[in-house]
GROMACS .gro file of C-alpha atoms in nm:
model
  138
    1MET     CA    1  -2.272   5.057   0.563
    2SER     CA    2  -2.088   5.026   0.889
    3PRO     CA    3  -1.696   5.077   0.887
    4ARG     CA    4  -1.659   4.710   0.987
    5VAL     CA    5  -1.906   4.561   0.713
    6ARG     CA    6  -1.743   4.805   0.449
    7ARG     CA    7  -1.400   4.666   0.535
    8ILE     CA    8  -1.514   4.310   0.512
    9VAL     CA    9  -1.670   4.369   0.183
   10TYR     CA   10  -1.365   4.564   0.057
   11VAL     CA   11  -1.117   4.291   0.162
   12ILE     CA   12  -1.316   3.998   0.034
   13LEU     CA   13  -1.366   4.159  -0.312
   14TYR     CA   14  -1.006   4.282  -0.334
   15GLU     CA   15  -0.870   3.916  -0.254
   16ILE     CA   16  -1.102   3.735  -0.490
   17ILE     CA   17  -0.974   3.932  -0.776
   18ALA     CA   18  -0.612   3.925  -0.644
   19ILE     CA   19  -0.615   3.553  -0.634
   20ALA     CA   20  -0.721   3.533  -0.997
   21MET     CA   21  -0.444   3.787  -1.088
   22THR     CA   22  -0.170   3.622  -0.898
   23SER     CA   23  -0.249   3.269  -1.030
   24ALA     CA   24  -0.246   3.405  -1.381
   25ALA     CA   25   0.074   3.593  -1.336
   26MET     CA   26   0.253   3.286  -1.199
   27ILE     CA   27   0.124   3.070  -1.464
   28ALA     CA   28   0.249   3.331  -1.724
   29LEU     CA   29   0.575   3.305  -1.556
   30GLY     CA   30   0.608   2.952  -1.631
   31HIS     CA   31   0.504   2.802  -1.282
   32GLU     CA   32   0.287   2.491  -1.275
   33SER     CA   33  -0.076   2.579  -1.214
   34GLU     CA   34  -0.107   2.382  -0.893
   35THR     CA   35   0.196   2.567  -0.750
   36SER     CA   36   0.054   2.896  -0.883
   37GLY     CA   37  -0.274   2.837  -0.718
   38LEU     CA   38  -0.134   2.740  -0.379
   39THR     CA   39   0.102   3.060  -0.392
   40ALA     CA   40  -0.199   3.275  -0.482
   41VAL     CA   41  -0.418   3.144  -0.200
   42LEU     CA   42  -0.146   3.165   0.066
   43SER     CA   43  -0.036   3.501  -0.068
   44SER     CA   44  -0.405   3.601  -0.050
   45ALA     CA   45  -0.431   3.488   0.311
   46ILE     CA   46  -0.128   3.699   0.413
   47ALA     CA   47  -0.260   3.985   0.218
   48LEU     CA   48  -0.602   3.949   0.385
   49ALA     CA   49  -0.443   3.978   0.723
   50TRP     CA   50  -0.207   4.251   0.619
   51ASN     CA   51  -0.494   4.441   0.448
   52TRP     CA   52  -0.706   4.428   0.753
   53VAL     CA   53  -0.423   4.554   0.992
   54PHE     CA   54  -0.292   4.829   0.747
   55THR     CA   55  -0.637   4.960   0.615
   56SER     CA   56  -0.754   4.977   0.982
   57ALA     CA   57  -0.445   5.179   1.077
   58PHE     CA   58  -0.470   5.383   0.758
   59GLU     CA   59  -0.824   5.484   0.844
   60ARG     CA   60  -0.753   5.568   1.211
   61TRP     CA   61  -0.474   5.793   1.080
   62GLU     CA   62  -0.693   5.939   0.807
   63SER     CA   63  -0.977   6.030   1.056
   64ARG     CA   64  -0.733   6.248   1.236
   65GLN     CA   65  -0.638   6.451   0.936
   66THR     CA   66  -0.788   6.808   0.904
   67VAL     CA   67  -0.823   6.768   0.536
   68ARG     CA   68  -1.099   6.535   0.431
   69GLY     CA   69  -1.140   6.309   0.130
   70ARG     CA   70  -0.915   6.091  -0.054
   71SER     CA   71  -0.676   6.296  -0.272
   72LEU     CA   72  -0.459   6.144  -0.542
   73LEU     CA   73  -0.157   6.164  -0.305
   74ARG     CA   74  -0.345   5.989  -0.016
   75ARG     CA   75  -0.458   5.720  -0.254
   76VAL     CA   76  -0.099   5.683  -0.377
   77ALA     CA   77   0.025   5.669  -0.020
   78HIS     CA   78  -0.223   5.402   0.081
   79ALA     CA   79  -0.124   5.184  -0.224
   80ILE     CA   80   0.247   5.225  -0.171
   81GLY     CA   81   0.227   5.156   0.201
   82PHE     CA   82   0.016   4.847   0.163
   83GLU     CA   83   0.221   4.697  -0.119
   84GLY     CA   84   0.551   4.801   0.050
   85GLY     CA   85   0.465   4.607   0.376
   86LEU     CA   86   0.326   4.304   0.194
   87THR     CA   87   0.648   4.274  -0.001
   88PHE     CA   88   0.815   4.202   0.361
   89PHE     CA   89   0.587   3.897   0.389
   90LEU     CA   90   0.564   3.757   0.032
   91VAL     CA   91   0.933   3.736  -0.069
   92PRO     CA   92   1.018   3.452   0.168
   93LEU     CA   93   0.692   3.260   0.076
   94PHE     CA   94   0.775   3.284  -0.301
   95ALA     CA   95   1.119   3.168  -0.250
   96TRP     CA   96   1.009   2.878  -0.044
   97LEU     CA   97   0.697   2.766  -0.249
   98LEU     CA   98   0.858   2.836  -0.593
   99GLN     CA   99   1.199   2.697  -0.510
  100VAL     CA  100   1.372   2.999  -0.612
  101SER     CA  101   1.644   3.233  -0.467
  102LEU     CA  102   1.529   3.525  -0.246
  103TRP     CA  103   1.663   3.743  -0.526
  104GLU     CA  104   1.440   3.563  -0.791
  105ALA     CA  105   1.142   3.593  -0.546
  106LEU     CA  106   1.213   3.973  -0.498
  107MET     CA  107   1.217   4.012  -0.862
  108MET     CA  108   0.888   3.824  -0.895
  109ASP     CA  109   0.749   4.034  -0.617
  110ILE     CA  110   0.853   4.360  -0.777
  111SER     CA  111   0.686   4.250  -1.102
  112LEU     CA  112   0.358   4.164  -0.912
  113LEU     CA  113   0.414   4.481  -0.703
  114VAL     CA  114   0.389   4.704  -1.011
  115LEU     CA  115   0.079   4.515  -1.129
  116PHE     CA  116  -0.082   4.550  -0.763
  117LEU     CA  117   0.000   4.911  -0.718
  118VAL     CA  118  -0.210   4.976  -1.021
  119TYR     CA  119  -0.468   4.728  -0.913
  120THR     CA  120  -0.490   4.863  -0.560
  121PHE     CA  121  -0.517   5.221  -0.685
  122VAL     CA  122  -0.787   5.147  -0.940
  123PHE     CA  123  -0.981   4.892  -0.704
  124ASN     CA  124  -1.000   5.169  -0.424
  125LEU     CA  125  -1.107   5.426  -0.669
  126ALA     CA  126  -1.386   5.208  -0.791
  127PHE     CA  127  -1.486   5.072  -0.452
  128ASP     CA  128  -1.512   5.412  -0.320
  129LYS     CA  129  -1.732   5.515  -0.629
  130MET     CA  130  -1.951   5.216  -0.578
  131PHE     CA  131  -1.979   5.226  -0.195
  132GLY     CA  132  -1.900   5.581  -0.096
  133LEU     CA  133  -1.605   5.717   0.095
  134PRO     CA  134  -1.542   5.548   0.446
  135ALA     CA  135  -1.653   5.747   0.755
  136SER     CA  136  -1.271   5.851   0.803
  137ALA     CA  137  -1.254   6.040   0.475
  138ALA     CA  138  -1.620   6.166   0.439
   0.00000   0.00000   0.00000
């Protein structure tokens, strides 16, 4: 699988699952399903763009490393980098769409961040097992 096709498959699968999880989490927090769905879809669109940019940069960095493969530390760094950057974009979106304060939006995002840190780690592990490591890590 070419790096571009691999990245497209990765991002699409990741975001489909993410939309379902975000919608469910927002509904569980007491928000209406319509607003939760819209929040999930917009979050996903932002995450999709960020995922493409971040993963591309990460794989460029990774390809220049002397140690090959994806260690636990490298996987954790990827998950933290992705989710940390995404927080910057999502907190204002949550505050606006859900009509909550920035503080409340940050607390929501932190809750989702914990969920998505685990999800990102597990998804990447499963994806690499199913599709093999990318050329940058092989």
